[in-house]
XYZ file of C-alpha atoms in Angstrom:
522
model
C 117.294 52.641 35.960
C 118.702 54.829 38.727
C 120.994 54.016 41.541
C 123.027 55.669 44.241
C 126.611 56.374 43.332
C 127.941 58.086 46.453
C 131.384 59.355 45.314
C 130.973 60.128 41.632
C 131.441 63.815 42.234
C 134.667 63.545 44.206
C 136.996 62.887 41.301
C 137.689 64.998 38.295
C 137.313 62.635 35.424
C 140.023 63.182 32.861
C 140.067 61.887 29.256
C 142.602 59.219 30.204
C 140.411 58.038 32.968
C 137.433 57.603 30.848
C 139.057 55.059 28.597
C 140.280 52.843 31.446
C 138.747 49.345 31.423
C 136.232 48.619 34.168
C 137.709 45.292 35.037
C 140.309 44.957 37.720
C 141.961 42.051 36.062
C 145.543 42.663 35.204
C 147.523 41.268 32.318
C 150.957 42.337 33.766
C 152.678 40.230 36.446
C 155.926 40.626 38.287
C 158.120 38.054 39.877
C 158.322 39.826 43.257
C 154.628 40.811 43.657
C 152.443 38.716 45.891
C 150.105 41.401 47.370
C 148.075 43.915 45.409
C 148.737 42.096 42.110
C 145.558 43.379 40.438
C 146.167 47.032 41.520
C 149.798 47.027 40.386
C 148.835 45.276 37.161
C 146.098 47.699 36.501
C 148.412 50.731 36.766
C 151.206 49.174 34.670
C 148.729 48.197 32.008
C 147.653 51.820 31.885
C 151.333 52.863 31.711
C 150.965 54.902 34.877
C 153.696 53.049 36.729
C 156.434 50.732 35.331
C 158.382 47.724 36.429
C 162.051 47.086 36.054
C 163.932 45.412 33.195
C 164.579 42.288 35.296
C 160.877 41.616 35.552
C 160.460 42.930 39.127
C 158.362 45.671 40.516
C 160.182 46.379 43.833
C 156.816 46.882 45.651
C 158.469 47.820 49.022
C 160.755 50.476 47.476
C 159.699 54.044 48.546
C 158.146 56.300 45.856
C 160.132 59.406 45.147
C 158.487 62.725 45.229
C 159.220 63.602 41.636
C 158.062 60.054 40.564
C 154.612 60.495 42.182
C 154.158 63.878 40.396
C 155.240 62.430 37.031
C 152.845 59.439 37.385
C 149.777 61.637 38.394
C 150.441 63.907 35.374
C 150.897 60.901 33.147
C 147.537 59.493 34.277
C 145.889 62.905 33.698
C 147.341 63.143 30.183
C 149.139 66.359 31.061
C 152.563 67.093 29.618
C 154.866 70.001 30.231
C 152.744 73.134 29.987
C 155.447 75.692 29.970
C 154.373 76.698 33.433
C 156.112 79.567 35.292
C 159.268 78.841 37.353
C 158.177 77.785 40.845
C 161.633 78.978 42.095
C 162.522 76.044 44.239
C 166.103 76.261 45.452
C 166.910 72.710 44.356
C 165.110 72.548 40.996
C 166.362 74.772 38.091
C 165.232 75.053 34.530
C 166.941 72.307 32.581
C 167.010 69.866 35.401
C 165.401 66.447 34.922
C 161.665 66.731 35.880
C 161.707 70.515 36.054
C 158.828 70.892 33.674
C 156.701 68.316 35.512
C 157.333 69.980 38.787
C 156.519 73.471 37.439
C 153.379 72.161 35.861
C 152.235 70.465 39.084
C 152.832 73.611 41.066
C 150.865 75.740 38.567
C 147.999 73.201 38.817
C 147.934 73.470 42.549
C 148.874 69.834 43.007
C 152.044 70.506 44.970
C 153.587 73.387 46.833
C 156.977 72.225 47.984
C 158.569 72.469 51.479
C 158.687 75.354 53.921
C 162.443 75.862 53.361
C 161.841 76.694 49.652
C 162.946 73.300 48.299
C 161.094 70.518 46.558
C 163.487 67.696 47.203
C 162.523 65.774 44.036
C 164.406 62.607 44.945
C 163.279 62.544 48.599
C 160.855 59.896 49.755
C 157.183 60.722 49.966
C 155.301 60.001 53.161
C 151.707 58.679 53.356
C 150.503 62.103 54.471
C 152.270 63.970 51.741
C 150.730 61.510 49.156
C 147.299 62.166 50.639
C 147.756 65.905 50.035
C 148.909 65.366 46.452
C 146.074 63.116 45.612
C 143.411 65.385 47.204
C 144.777 68.437 45.409
C 145.170 66.696 42.105
C 141.820 64.986 41.967
C 139.766 67.560 43.982
C 138.659 65.075 46.503
C 135.967 66.248 48.899
C 134.482 64.855 52.088
C 135.016 64.446 55.727
C 135.651 61.030 57.390
C 133.700 61.223 60.673
C 135.780 58.621 62.437
C 139.224 59.065 64.027
C 142.647 57.726 63.095
C 144.491 57.358 66.429
C 147.525 59.151 65.127
C 145.906 62.023 63.252
C 144.345 64.913 65.180
C 142.124 67.642 63.677
C 144.867 70.203 64.312
C 147.373 68.232 62.259
C 148.307 69.843 58.850
C 147.575 66.454 57.208
C 143.975 66.063 58.593
C 142.345 68.019 55.919
C 143.890 65.715 53.280
C 143.672 62.375 55.018
C 140.066 62.842 55.913
C 138.723 63.159 52.323
C 141.024 60.309 51.235
C 139.302 58.079 53.820
C 135.837 59.525 53.044
C 136.216 58.334 49.474
C 137.345 54.904 50.645
C 140.778 55.480 49.083
C 142.423 54.470 52.378
C 141.215 52.564 55.371
C 144.334 52.944 57.430
C 145.888 50.075 59.340
C 144.087 47.438 61.458
C 145.137 49.029 64.681
C 143.221 52.251 63.841
C 146.234 54.302 62.709
C 147.123 55.987 59.374
C 150.875 56.255 59.964
C 151.247 59.620 58.252
C 155.063 59.831 58.387
C 155.638 56.380 57.017
C 157.377 56.493 53.622
C 154.981 55.501 50.874
C 155.971 52.291 49.030
C 155.405 51.624 45.365
C 152.846 48.949 46.322
C 150.839 51.314 48.465
C 151.015 54.020 45.888
C 149.487 51.614 43.429
C 146.672 50.741 45.864
C 145.856 54.479 46.352
C 145.858 55.207 42.720
C 143.942 52.118 41.617
C 141.173 52.733 44.163
C 140.968 56.341 43.093
C 140.683 55.563 39.376
C 138.535 52.423 39.539
C 136.010 51.780 42.333
C 136.268 48.005 41.713
C 139.450 48.120 43.791
C 137.861 49.863 46.837
C 137.600 47.611 49.890
C 134.589 46.686 51.884
C 134.172 49.225 54.695
C 131.177 48.819 56.956
C 131.942 52.252 58.546
C 131.240 54.131 55.328
C 127.709 55.387 54.526
C 126.242 55.741 51.113
C 126.381 59.470 51.581
C 129.425 61.801 51.389
C 129.855 64.066 54.347
C 130.948 67.315 52.841
C 130.696 69.927 55.689
C 129.894 70.523 59.314
C 128.235 73.702 60.394
C 127.387 75.349 63.795
C 123.731 76.127 62.957
C 120.350 75.439 64.539
C 117.899 75.091 61.701
C 114.526 76.648 62.222
C 113.421 76.634 58.625
C 115.020 76.007 55.161
C 114.474 76.501 51.458
C 116.515 76.038 48.281
C 117.308 78.046 45.265
C 115.686 76.335 42.219
C 118.667 76.531 39.930
C 121.757 77.598 41.862
C 123.652 75.532 44.532
C 122.299 77.557 47.419
C 120.364 76.268 50.447
C 118.789 78.981 52.615
C 118.786 78.316 56.321
C 116.913 80.292 59.074
C 119.411 79.897 61.928
C 117.943 80.380 65.344
C 121.341 80.487 67.145
C 122.203 83.868 65.668
C 118.688 84.818 64.515
C 119.885 85.145 60.872
C 119.257 83.938 57.385
C 122.199 82.049 55.967
C 122.835 81.331 52.233
C 124.962 78.083 52.178
C 126.620 77.294 48.888
C 126.772 73.460 48.897
C 129.477 73.387 46.241
C 131.975 75.897 47.774
C 130.721 75.657 51.432
C 130.700 79.408 51.609
C 128.049 80.968 53.917
C 126.691 84.496 53.742
C 124.451 85.629 56.658
C 121.880 88.383 57.064
C 121.225 89.216 60.693
C 117.540 90.050 61.626
C 116.525 92.730 64.067
C 113.525 90.886 65.511
C 113.075 87.155 66.388
C 112.303 85.172 63.235
C 109.684 82.390 62.979
C 109.529 81.085 59.317
C 110.814 81.926 55.857
C 110.297 81.079 52.141
C 112.190 81.768 48.915
C 110.579 82.979 45.702
C 112.085 84.646 42.572
C 115.298 85.890 44.114
C 113.744 87.074 47.399
C 113.608 85.577 50.882
C 110.534 86.431 52.966
C 110.785 86.069 56.729
C 108.168 86.519 59.466
C 109.377 88.542 62.476
C 107.828 88.579 65.928
C 106.977 91.429 68.294
C 105.647 89.156 70.999
C 105.087 85.616 72.097
C 102.436 83.443 70.438
C 99.401 83.174 72.692
C 95.913 81.807 72.235
C 94.776 84.910 74.170
C 96.532 87.594 72.114
C 93.462 88.797 70.234
C 93.410 90.151 66.687
C 92.879 93.802 67.623
C 96.143 93.862 69.541
C 98.373 91.714 67.378
C 101.497 92.982 65.726
C 104.525 91.758 63.868
C 106.713 92.387 60.832
C 107.858 90.889 57.508
C 111.483 91.197 56.220
C 112.226 90.898 52.511
C 115.750 89.934 51.718
C 117.413 90.293 48.234
C 118.825 86.773 47.859
C 121.335 87.866 45.243
C 122.936 90.584 47.423
C 121.960 88.908 50.749
C 120.775 92.154 52.195
C 117.486 93.255 53.744
C 115.597 95.029 50.885
C 112.787 96.231 53.046
C 110.826 95.546 56.290
C 107.275 96.535 57.180
C 104.999 96.170 60.114
C 101.812 94.140 59.982
C 98.763 94.022 62.213
C 99.143 90.249 62.816
C 101.234 88.078 65.018
C 103.014 86.281 62.137
C 103.578 82.607 62.020
C 104.119 80.964 58.578
C 104.669 82.770 55.272
C 104.257 82.165 51.484
C 104.767 84.278 48.393
C 103.476 83.922 44.851
C 106.405 85.660 43.073
C 103.991 88.284 41.694
C 104.317 90.781 44.508
C 101.975 89.192 47.056
C 102.814 87.772 50.445
C 100.601 85.564 52.634
C 100.969 85.245 56.382
C 99.154 83.103 58.959
C 98.653 84.247 62.522
C 100.290 82.658 65.485
C 97.872 83.848 68.164
C 94.206 84.417 68.815
C 92.666 80.974 68.422
C 90.084 81.454 65.615
C 92.125 84.039 63.733
C 93.049 84.687 60.083
C 95.452 84.608 57.200
C 96.333 87.913 55.591
C 97.652 88.778 52.110
C 99.923 91.797 51.579
C 101.362 93.855 48.738
C 105.072 93.352 49.165
C 105.891 96.772 47.589
C 103.738 98.872 49.921
C 102.920 96.582 52.810
C 99.274 97.230 52.237
C 96.926 94.482 53.411
C 94.974 93.119 50.512
C 92.643 90.645 52.169
C 92.079 88.113 54.927
C 90.537 84.714 55.533
C 89.695 82.946 58.796
C 91.682 79.920 60.043
C 92.920 78.633 63.275
C 96.146 79.940 64.880
C 99.547 78.579 64.175
C 98.653 76.908 60.930
C 101.523 75.873 58.564
C 101.067 76.585 54.845
C 102.478 75.607 51.545
C 102.025 77.405 48.211
C 100.787 75.098 45.408
C 103.147 74.987 42.411
C 100.299 76.543 40.283
C 100.772 79.621 42.482
C 97.019 80.221 42.736
C 96.211 78.540 46.088
C 97.645 77.786 49.464
C 97.084 74.675 51.538
C 97.259 74.954 55.370
C 97.253 72.459 58.257
C 96.280 72.986 61.881
C 99.013 72.419 64.525
C 97.296 72.703 67.908
C 93.651 71.466 67.568
C 92.262 67.909 67.374
C 91.197 66.483 65.130
C 93.718 68.078 62.887
C 92.536 69.318 59.544
C 93.666 70.813 56.250
C 92.253 73.835 54.305
C 92.756 75.453 50.971
C 92.745 79.199 50.136
C 92.357 80.391 46.572
C 93.393 83.868 45.456
C 93.415 85.908 42.266
C 96.250 87.423 40.335
C 95.982 90.564 42.564
C 96.661 88.609 45.756
C 93.016 88.831 46.953
C 91.284 85.748 48.348
C 88.545 84.197 46.254
C 87.384 81.271 48.236
C 88.300 78.714 50.947
C 87.149 75.223 51.920
C 88.339 72.524 54.208
C 89.125 68.823 53.583
C 86.302 66.355 52.919
C 87.100 64.398 56.172
C 87.193 65.346 59.852
C 89.399 63.143 61.928
C 89.292 60.175 59.636
C 93.057 60.090 59.167
C 95.806 60.975 61.547
C 97.908 63.962 60.680
C 101.225 65.388 61.827
C 101.844 69.084 61.920
C 103.159 69.466 58.401
C 102.316 69.202 54.742
C 104.480 68.945 51.584
C 103.062 69.267 48.083
C 104.852 67.188 45.396
C 106.615 69.257 42.740
C 103.991 68.334 40.118
C 101.177 69.490 42.357
C 99.306 66.244 42.319
C 99.676 65.128 45.960
C 99.918 66.387 49.547
C 102.225 64.398 51.722
C 101.963 64.374 55.490
C 104.799 63.086 57.619
C 102.514 60.610 59.465
C 102.692 58.805 56.142
C 99.258 59.667 54.770
C 98.887 61.034 51.149
C 96.118 63.214 49.785
C 95.208 64.696 46.408
C 95.646 68.370 45.450
C 93.199 68.870 42.650
C 91.476 72.333 43.157
C 88.181 70.378 42.592
C 86.242 70.747 45.797
C 84.704 67.317 45.765
C 88.116 65.535 45.378
C 90.601 68.133 46.765
C 92.502 66.840 49.844
C 90.839 63.406 49.413
C 92.757 60.397 50.794
C 95.030 58.466 48.373
C 97.022 56.069 50.511
C 99.661 55.644 53.184
C 103.393 55.064 53.221
C 104.820 52.003 55.073
C 106.252 54.316 57.727
C 106.232 57.918 58.940
C 109.048 60.322 58.082
C 110.531 63.547 59.245
C 111.778 64.958 55.913
C 111.003 64.255 52.250
C 112.443 65.120 48.780
C 111.385 64.278 45.244
C 112.992 63.328 42.005
C 110.028 63.050 39.609
C 112.167 62.807 36.483
C 113.047 59.280 37.517
C 109.881 58.602 39.486
C 111.343 58.439 42.978
C 111.009 60.238 46.249
C 113.038 59.896 49.537
C 112.105 60.090 53.184
C 113.959 59.721 56.434
C 112.631 59.481 60.001
C 115.250 60.592 62.551
C 117.445 57.551 61.688
C 120.779 57.274 59.882
C 119.129 56.082 56.641
C 116.894 57.254 53.819
C 114.179 55.210 52.093
C 113.580 55.568 48.423
C 110.052 55.089 47.149
C 108.379 54.565 43.725
C 106.356 57.678 42.980
C 103.658 55.709 41.135
C 102.998 52.994 43.637
C 104.329 54.663 46.764
C 106.136 51.404 47.566
C 109.566 51.278 49.145
C 112.464 50.382 46.746
C 115.793 50.578 48.624
C 117.597 52.239 51.550
C 120.619 54.560 51.703
C 122.693 54.883 54.835
C 123.772 58.275 56.070
C 126.260 59.444 58.819
C 123.794 61.713 60.599
C 120.085 61.903 61.139
C 118.542 63.715 58.081
C 116.497 66.677 59.211
C 116.027 68.432 55.791
C 116.427 67.042 52.316
C 116.436 68.459 48.780
C 116.918 66.927 45.398
C 118.680 68.981 42.739
C 120.896 68.237 39.686
C 120.805 64.504 40.124
C 122.000 64.833 43.737
C 120.270 64.333 47.110
C 121.216 67.093 49.454
C 120.928 66.322 53.170
C 121.212 68.573 56.183
C 121.579 66.141 59.048
C 122.081 66.367 62.797
C 125.207 64.639 63.968
C 128.126 64.443 66.270
C 131.689 63.631 65.389
C 133.179 60.573 67.120
C 133.935 61.451 70.723
C 133.211 65.157 70.358
C 129.820 65.437 72.172
C 129.047 68.533 70.116
C 126.143 68.487 67.782
C 126.529 69.942 64.278
C 124.555 70.373 61.048
C 126.174 67.970 58.583
C 125.962 68.590 54.871
C 125.703 65.159 53.132
C 125.225 64.361 49.542
C 124.293 61.352 47.523
C 124.883 61.573 43.794
C 123.091 59.177 41.445
C 123.922 57.633 38.071
C 121.290 56.737 35.610
C 121.095 54.118 32.921
């Protein structure tokens, strides 16, 4: 069985965490505790926080800065690591807690104050605690809703936001977080219990099933993904560039292009981009057409070569064996060309209608195309040999029998062709059954991703949710809420990666949001 588990990746699971019981029931009780009994009992049972000899917990007493550090290290199972001296003015070697403070600094959990002190017995504010927890447990995520008393330019914003995104805090009923309020022992217990055991997390209707991890000022024209590394490639039409976005580190590397780009594809360490030398026109005939193809080294993110072609380029595909395939964007009844990527030499051509989108079959021996500006819309297949030369072509066995949108996606196992109108067709390479109708989804979609290991695929249709389907029956199974409207989706390493269009609350500015949904399996 597989189910969504939105925030699994946001906490570094330590050995001590793994042996915690899953139940929130507490065996420990205190005479002065009426609120948060289970959270406090949970932490005291785990020996993370202690009561007093008189049987009280003193829930309203402020947590001291040193105490918070010691309790986090205790939970992580980390003792004095003989870390280097952090050189705080008020903490010297031999002082009580010196080793814990030095260890926490060495691990990047704390950094002290601007005046060079740590103030170990000072009270800890709610904002300071947010920073410590985010640093200690590597929390990620952006909370897309505002706390009234926290602005994006506040030093604490980058720590409070992931704390809220992971449902560790919901703030107060009046919409504030109260960052400068001293943190009580009770509220520390609530924070820690929610972080360590999701059973303690409250109901929060504002939270989606996804984790919003980043916001980017991009306008996506086309995308692709590296098959094994955490890299999504984006063709950005704002700056006319190809961007490599690392979805683990959020780092972006851009390659500017010297001509307007139309489409791109990734194959075997290279990114192939069609470049325009004119506007697409049904009356730009073949004898006058021109364009170019750029080949980018995806490891170095540099243009490896660029060559001119005698075609107004539209879509592009590559077989990873040194051959590139390009459809024409002009000339009505025009053609697809194949090229040798090393020399730029044209290897062959086949007729098709202008502005046809294409997708390479996983077998890397044929390409499926779909018309975009004729009616009724149709699909074709083009077979080629190991030298990149076309062998044959034929069109679908129907003509106008089924509605089609201007796209096609081939499932990773190569069995089916999905069209966003919701219709599904076979991809068999047997002329009598190739592109034959299989069935229809319950609704249209804008983007689709597949997890065939667990027999699921996911679609979204410009709404703030994703529908999961059974790959065998094509029946819907469940829905997942998102913050933005998914525009492009990928599935990789048990994680659904979503590039969505969204606006932050009250901003009026549209961003590309990177949202993720991680799954657990049983």
